[in-house]
PDB file of C-alpha atoms and ligand atoms in Angstrom:
ATOM      1  CA  MET A   1     -16.715  -2.156  18.651  1.00  0.00           C
ATOM      2  CA  THR A   2     -14.550   0.267  16.712  1.00  0.00           C
ATOM      3  CA  PRO A   3     -13.169  -1.460  13.643  1.00  0.00           C
ATOM      4  CA  VAL A   4      -9.494  -0.956  12.973  1.00  0.00           C
ATOM      5  CA  ALA A   5      -8.305  -1.831   9.476  1.00  0.00           C
ATOM      6  CA  VAL A   6      -4.760  -2.583   8.436  1.00  0.00           C
ATOM      7  CA  PHE A   7      -3.803  -1.645   4.896  1.00  0.00           C
ATOM      8  CA  PRO A   8      -0.527  -3.484   4.264  1.00  0.00           C
ATOM      9  CA  GLY A   9       1.856  -3.200   1.366  1.00  0.00           C
ATOM     10  CA  SER A  10       5.278  -2.382   0.041  1.00  0.00           C
ATOM     11  CA  PHE A  11       4.329   1.148  -0.980  1.00  0.00           C
ATOM     12  CA  ASP A  12       7.464   1.465  -3.086  1.00  0.00           C
ATOM     13  CA  PRO A  13       6.219   4.118  -3.637  1.00  0.00           C
ATOM     14  CA  LEU A  14       2.700   5.122  -2.558  1.00  0.00           C
ATOM     15  CA  THR A  15       0.460   5.825  -5.564  1.00  0.00           C
ATOM     16  CA  ARG A  16      -2.790   7.718  -6.062  1.00  0.00           C
ATOM     17  CA  GLY A  17      -4.451   4.282  -6.115  1.00  0.00           C
ATOM     18  CA  HIS A  18      -3.179   3.558  -2.589  1.00  0.00           C
ATOM     19  CA  GLU A  19      -4.336   6.983  -1.404  1.00  0.00           C
ATOM     20  CA  ASP A  20      -7.810   6.289  -2.777  1.00  0.00           C
ATOM     21  CA  LEU A  21      -7.973   2.959  -0.930  1.00  0.00           C
ATOM     22  CA  VAL A  22      -7.013   4.561   2.393  1.00  0.00           C
ATOM     23  CA  ARG A  23      -9.713   7.190   1.935  1.00  0.00           C
ATOM     24  CA  ARG A  24     -12.325   4.562   1.100  1.00  0.00           C
ATOM     25  CA  ALA A  25     -11.305   2.314   3.988  1.00  0.00           C
ATOM     26  CA  LEU A  26     -12.066   5.214   6.330  1.00  0.00           C
ATOM     27  CA  SER A  27     -15.713   4.963   5.282  1.00  0.00           C
ATOM     28  CA  PHE A  28     -16.073   1.689   7.192  1.00  0.00           C
ATOM     29  CA  ALA A  29     -13.161   1.693   9.651  1.00  0.00           C
ATOM     30  CA  ASP A  30     -12.658   4.137  12.493  1.00  0.00           C
ATOM     31  CA  LYS A  31      -8.939   3.884  12.133  1.00  0.00           C
ATOM     32  CA  VAL A  32      -6.699   2.729   9.286  1.00  0.00           C
ATOM     33  CA  ILE A  33      -3.159   1.582   9.924  1.00  0.00           C
ATOM     34  CA  VAL A  34      -1.055   1.765   6.789  1.00  0.00           C
ATOM     35  CA  ALA A  35       1.443  -1.028   7.409  1.00  0.00           C
ATOM     36  CA  VAL A  36       4.655  -0.737   5.429  1.00  0.00           C
ATOM     37  CA  ALA A  37       6.467  -4.041   4.988  1.00  0.00           C
ATOM     38  CA  VAL A  38      10.118  -3.997   6.003  1.00  0.00           C
ATOM     39  CA  ASN A  39      11.067  -7.262   4.388  1.00  0.00           C
ATOM     40  CA  LEU A  40      10.505  -7.252   0.682  1.00  0.00           C
ATOM     41  CA  THR A  41      11.628  -9.981  -1.653  1.00  0.00           C
ATOM     42  CA  LYS A  42      12.823  -7.372  -4.103  1.00  0.00           C
ATOM     43  CA  GLN A  43      15.257  -4.582  -3.270  1.00  0.00           C
ATOM     44  CA  PRO A  44      13.041  -1.503  -2.867  1.00  0.00           C
ATOM     45  CA  LEU A  45      13.786   1.784  -4.625  1.00  0.00           C
ATOM     46  CA  PHE A  46      12.809   3.771  -1.541  1.00  0.00           C
ATOM     47  CA  THR A  47      14.161   3.049   1.920  1.00  0.00           C
ATOM     48  CA  LEU A  48      11.719   2.114   4.654  1.00  0.00           C
ATOM     49  CA  ASP A  49      11.984   5.583   6.196  1.00  0.00           C
ATOM     50  CA  GLU A  50      11.346   7.229   2.842  1.00  0.00           C
ATOM     51  CA  ARG A  51       8.301   5.063   2.172  1.00  0.00           C
ATOM     52  CA  VAL A  52       6.830   5.758   5.617  1.00  0.00           C
ATOM     53  CA  SER A  53       7.529   9.467   5.409  1.00  0.00           C
ATOM     54  CA  LEU A  54       6.051   9.837   1.903  1.00  0.00           C
ATOM     55  CA  ILE A  55       2.851   8.132   3.051  1.00  0.00           C
ATOM     56  CA  ARG A  56       2.616  10.374   6.137  1.00  0.00           C
ATOM     57  CA  GLN A  57       2.938  13.446   3.957  1.00  0.00           C
ATOM     58  CA  ALA A  58       0.385  12.290   1.388  1.00  0.00           C
ATOM     59  CA  VAL A  59      -2.194  10.973   3.865  1.00  0.00           C
ATOM     60  CA  ALA A  60      -2.440  13.472   6.659  1.00  0.00           C
ATOM     61  CA  ASP A  61      -5.522  12.372   8.595  1.00  0.00           C
ATOM     62  CA  PRO A  62      -5.775  11.846  12.369  1.00  0.00           C
ATOM     63  CA  ARG A  63      -7.575   8.542  11.760  1.00  0.00           C
ATOM     64  CA  VAL A  64      -4.649   7.179   9.756  1.00  0.00           C
ATOM     65  CA  GLU A  65      -1.526   5.768  11.358  1.00  0.00           C
ATOM     66  CA  VAL A  66       1.508   4.822   9.310  1.00  0.00           C
ATOM     67  CA  ARG A  67       3.683   2.075  10.768  1.00  0.00           C
ATOM     68  CA  SER A  68       6.282  -0.342   9.507  1.00  0.00           C
ATOM     69  CA  PHE A  69       6.179  -4.044  10.229  1.00  0.00           C
ATOM     70  CA  ASP A  70       8.650  -6.868  10.060  1.00  0.00           C
ATOM     71  CA  GLY A  71       7.597 -10.521  10.055  1.00  0.00           C
ATOM     72  CA  LEU A  72       4.144 -11.943   9.528  1.00  0.00           C
ATOM     73  CA  LEU A  73       1.300  -9.631   8.635  1.00  0.00           C
ATOM     74  CA  ALA A  74      -1.120 -11.787  10.666  1.00  0.00           C
ATOM     75  CA  ASP A  75       1.005 -11.225  13.800  1.00  0.00           C
ATOM     76  CA  PHE A  76       1.144  -7.494  13.179  1.00  0.00           C
ATOM     77  CA  VAL A  77      -2.635  -7.261  12.710  1.00  0.00           C
ATOM     78  CA  ARG A  78      -3.322  -9.180  15.916  1.00  0.00           C
ATOM     79  CA  ALA A  79      -0.814  -7.124  17.925  1.00  0.00           C
ATOM     80  CA  ALA A  80      -2.346  -3.911  16.577  1.00  0.00           C
ATOM     81  CA  GLY A  81      -5.760  -4.985  17.865  1.00  0.00           C
ATOM     82  CA  ALA A  82      -7.180  -4.943  14.351  1.00  0.00           C
ATOM     83  CA  THR A  83      -9.626  -7.363  12.760  1.00  0.00           C
ATOM     84  CA  LEU A  84      -9.592  -6.231   9.163  1.00  0.00           C
ATOM     85  CA  ILE A  85      -7.028  -6.310   6.394  1.00  0.00           C
ATOM     86  CA  VAL A  86      -7.785  -4.112   3.413  1.00  0.00           C
ATOM     87  CA  ARG A  87      -6.342  -4.912   0.003  1.00  0.00           C
ATOM     88  CA  GLY A  88      -7.039  -3.431  -3.388  1.00  0.00           C
ATOM     89  CA  LEU A  89      -7.925  -5.473  -6.457  1.00  0.00           C
ATOM     90  CA  ARG A  90      -7.171  -4.071  -9.888  1.00  0.00           C
ATOM     91  CA  ALA A  91      -7.196  -6.709 -12.585  1.00  0.00           C
ATOM     92  CA  VAL A  92      -8.191 -10.383 -12.479  1.00  0.00           C
ATOM     93  CA  SER A  93      -4.474 -11.147 -12.358  1.00  0.00           C
ATOM     94  CA  ASP A  94      -4.336  -9.767  -8.805  1.00  0.00           C
ATOM     95  CA  PHE A  95      -6.947 -12.224  -7.668  1.00  0.00           C
ATOM     96  CA  GLU A  96      -4.962 -15.446  -7.443  1.00  0.00           C
ATOM     97  CA  TYR A  97      -2.211 -14.033  -5.239  1.00  0.00           C
ATOM     98  CA  GLU A  98      -4.663 -12.082  -3.101  1.00  0.00           C
ATOM     99  CA  ILE A  99      -7.018 -14.975  -2.372  1.00  0.00           C
ATOM    100  CA  GLN A 100      -4.040 -17.118  -1.424  1.00  0.00           C
ATOM    101  CA  MET A 101      -2.775 -14.487   1.010  1.00  0.00           C
ATOM    102  CA  ALA A 102      -6.229 -13.859   2.457  1.00  0.00           C
ATOM    103  CA  ASN A 103      -6.774 -17.560   3.084  1.00  0.00           C
ATOM    104  CA  MET A 104      -3.342 -18.110   4.591  1.00  0.00           C
ATOM    105  CA  ASN A 105      -3.813 -15.136   6.903  1.00  0.00           C
ATOM    106  CA  ALA A 106      -7.262 -16.408   7.906  1.00  0.00           C
ATOM    107  CA  ARG A 107      -5.810 -19.845   8.679  1.00  0.00           C
ATOM    108  CA  MET A 108      -3.136 -18.329  10.876  1.00  0.00           C
ATOM    109  CA  GLU A 109      -5.477 -15.826  12.502  1.00  0.00           C
ATOM    110  CA  PRO A 110      -9.155 -16.856  12.136  1.00  0.00           C
ATOM    111  CA  ASN A 111     -10.420 -13.582  13.608  1.00  0.00           C
ATOM    112  CA  ILE A 112      -8.959 -11.596  10.758  1.00  0.00           C
ATOM    113  CA  GLU A 113     -11.141 -10.771   7.783  1.00  0.00           C
ATOM    114  CA  THR A 114      -9.622  -9.533   4.528  1.00  0.00           C
ATOM    115  CA  ILE A 115     -11.737  -7.007   2.672  1.00  0.00           C
ATOM    116  CA  PHE A 116     -11.062  -6.314  -0.989  1.00  0.00           C
ATOM    117  CA  LEU A 117     -11.795  -2.975  -2.547  1.00  0.00           C
ATOM    118  CA  MET A 118     -12.023  -2.802  -6.308  1.00  0.00           C
ATOM    119  CA  ALA A 119      -9.683  -0.156  -7.631  1.00  0.00           C
ATOM    120  CA  SER A 120     -11.709   2.773  -8.885  1.00  0.00           C
ATOM    121  CA  ASP A 121     -11.653   3.216 -12.657  1.00  0.00           C
ATOM    122  CA  ARG A 122      -9.223   6.144 -12.524  1.00  0.00           C
ATOM    123  CA  HIS A 123      -6.712   4.035 -10.650  1.00  0.00           C
ATOM    124  CA  GLN A 124      -7.311   0.685 -12.313  1.00  0.00           C
ATOM    125  CA  PHE A 125      -3.930   0.389 -13.955  1.00  0.00           C
ATOM    126  CA  ILE A 126      -1.679   2.230 -11.554  1.00  0.00           C
ATOM    127  CA  ALA A 127       1.026   0.013 -10.082  1.00  0.00           C
ATOM    128  CA  SER A 128       4.111   1.120  -8.151  1.00  0.00           C
ATOM    129  CA  SER A 129       6.301  -1.041 -10.372  1.00  0.00           C
ATOM    130  CA  LEU A 130       5.040   0.633 -13.560  1.00  0.00           C
ATOM    131  CA  VAL A 131       5.334   4.082 -12.022  1.00  0.00           C
ATOM    132  CA  LYS A 132       8.996   3.355 -11.201  1.00  0.00           C
ATOM    133  CA  ASP A 133       9.603   2.131 -14.732  1.00  0.00           C
ATOM    134  CA  ILE A 134       8.084   5.263 -16.231  1.00  0.00           C
ATOM    135  CA  ALA A 135      10.143   7.485 -13.916  1.00  0.00           C
ATOM    136  CA  ARG A 136      13.312   5.538 -14.650  1.00  0.00           C
ATOM    137  CA  LEU A 137      12.816   6.054 -18.366  1.00  0.00           C
ATOM    138  CA  GLY A 138      12.221   9.784 -18.005  1.00  0.00           C
ATOM    139  CA  GLY A 139       8.408   9.752 -18.315  1.00  0.00           C
ATOM    140  CA  ASP A 140       5.954  11.943 -16.444  1.00  0.00           C
ATOM    141  CA  THR A 141       4.452  10.220 -13.384  1.00  0.00           C
ATOM    142  CA  SER A 142       2.689  13.262 -11.935  1.00  0.00           C
ATOM    143  CA  GLN A 143      -0.833  11.949 -12.538  1.00  0.00           C
ATOM    144  CA  PHE A 144      -0.118   8.669 -10.743  1.00  0.00           C
ATOM    145  CA  VAL A 145       1.470   9.844  -7.496  1.00  0.00           C
ATOM    146  CA  SER A 146       1.432  12.733  -5.017  1.00  0.00           C
ATOM    147  CA  LYS A 147       3.567  15.807  -5.703  1.00  0.00           C
ATOM    148  CA  LYS A 148       6.107  14.773  -3.082  1.00  0.00           C
ATOM    149  CA  VAL A 149       6.453  11.235  -4.483  1.00  0.00           C
ATOM    150  CA  PHE A 150       6.730  12.693  -7.981  1.00  0.00           C
ATOM    151  CA  GLU A 151       9.599  14.935  -6.891  1.00  0.00           C
ATOM    152  CA  ARG A 152      11.379  12.115  -5.043  1.00  0.00           C
ATOM    153  CA  LEU A 153      11.046   9.852  -8.088  1.00  0.00           C
ATOM    154  CA  LYS A 154      12.517  12.534 -10.298  1.00  0.00           C
ATOM    155  CA  ALA A 155      15.410  12.995  -7.881  1.00  0.00           C
ATOM    156  CA  LYS A 156      16.081   9.239  -7.733  1.00  0.00           C
ATOM    157  CA  PHE A 157      16.377   8.955 -11.495  1.00  0.00           C
ATOM    158  CA  LYS A 158      17.999  12.285 -12.199  1.00  0.00           C
ATOM    159  CA  ARG A 159      20.362  11.827 -15.096  1.00  0.00           C
ATOM    160  CA  SER A 160      23.774  13.222 -14.390  1.00  0.00           C
TER     161      SER A 160
HETATM  162  O1  PNS B   1       2.276  -4.187  -1.897  1.00  0.00           O
HETATM  163  P1  PNS B   1       2.525  -5.664  -1.907  1.00  0.00           P
HETATM  164  O2  PNS B   1       3.964  -5.940  -2.272  1.00  0.00           O
HETATM  165  O3  PNS B   1       1.559  -6.414  -2.769  1.00  0.00           O
HETATM  166  O4  PNS B   1       2.321  -6.163  -0.390  1.00  0.00           O
HETATM  167  C1  PNS B   1       2.527  -7.508  -0.048  1.00  0.00           C
HETATM  168  C2  PNS B   1       2.541  -7.673   1.482  1.00  0.00           C
HETATM  169  C3  PNS B   1       3.648  -6.819   2.087  1.00  0.00           C
HETATM  170  C4  PNS B   1       1.212  -7.264   2.053  1.00  0.00           C
HETATM  171  C5  PNS B   1       2.786  -9.192   1.763  1.00  0.00           C
HETATM  172  O5  PNS B   1       3.937  -9.610   1.114  1.00  0.00           O
HETATM  173  C6  PNS B   1       2.902  -9.485   3.251  1.00  0.00           C
HETATM  174  O6  PNS B   1       1.911  -9.570   3.935  1.00  0.00           O
HETATM  175  N1  PNS B   1       4.143  -9.628   3.749  1.00  0.00           N
HETATM  176  C7  PNS B   1       4.418  -9.868   5.146  1.00  0.00           C
HETATM  177  C8  PNS B   1       4.921 -11.288   5.376  1.00  0.00           C
HETATM  178  C9  PNS B   1       3.764 -12.279   5.490  1.00  0.00           C
HETATM  179  O7  PNS B   1       2.914 -12.178   6.338  1.00  0.00           O
HETATM  180  N2  PNS B   1       3.774 -13.248   4.553  1.00  0.00           N
HETATM  181  C10 PNS B   1       2.768 -14.275   4.500  1.00  0.00           C
HETATM  182  C11 PNS B   1       1.526 -13.789   3.768  1.00  0.00           C
HETATM  183  S1  PNS B   1       0.309 -15.027   3.708  1.00  0.00           S
END
């Protein structure tokens, strides 16, 4: 059996923390599908196409596929022929939401296993929302995101 892992998220935008998780997921999965959610509760800063394209540029590996999905994650994972969902855990505060999601997904699709990777210490506090805030307020986000994302963030918040 060749394990396929789905790494789902909003990726608005992709951070160095996300990149690290993809790389680590490849140590136990033969293929990682980065699944970019179409429907977000909040209005994203980056369009779906931008989010997908920025991930493709940052994670160029033949074992990584970047796809968007609309609807239930459990349906997407099943249709993709995957059995694993990979999620990152940073602080304890992530835990409650994540365990809820993992259990709901397992109820809907019992063959799916969610695997949690602890964020590595360098990426412990990186969150897309904070990165956007920093960029919006004119701060330097270069250590938190890829060069391309950094440039796109700067362009989004360019003061006229
Ligand atoms: O990066 P995020 O915002 O934490 O990712 C959350 C995401 C997109 C993985 C989650 O909201 C999701 O799975 N959405 C798809 C809709 C769905 O399946 N909802 C029920 C989850 S139990």
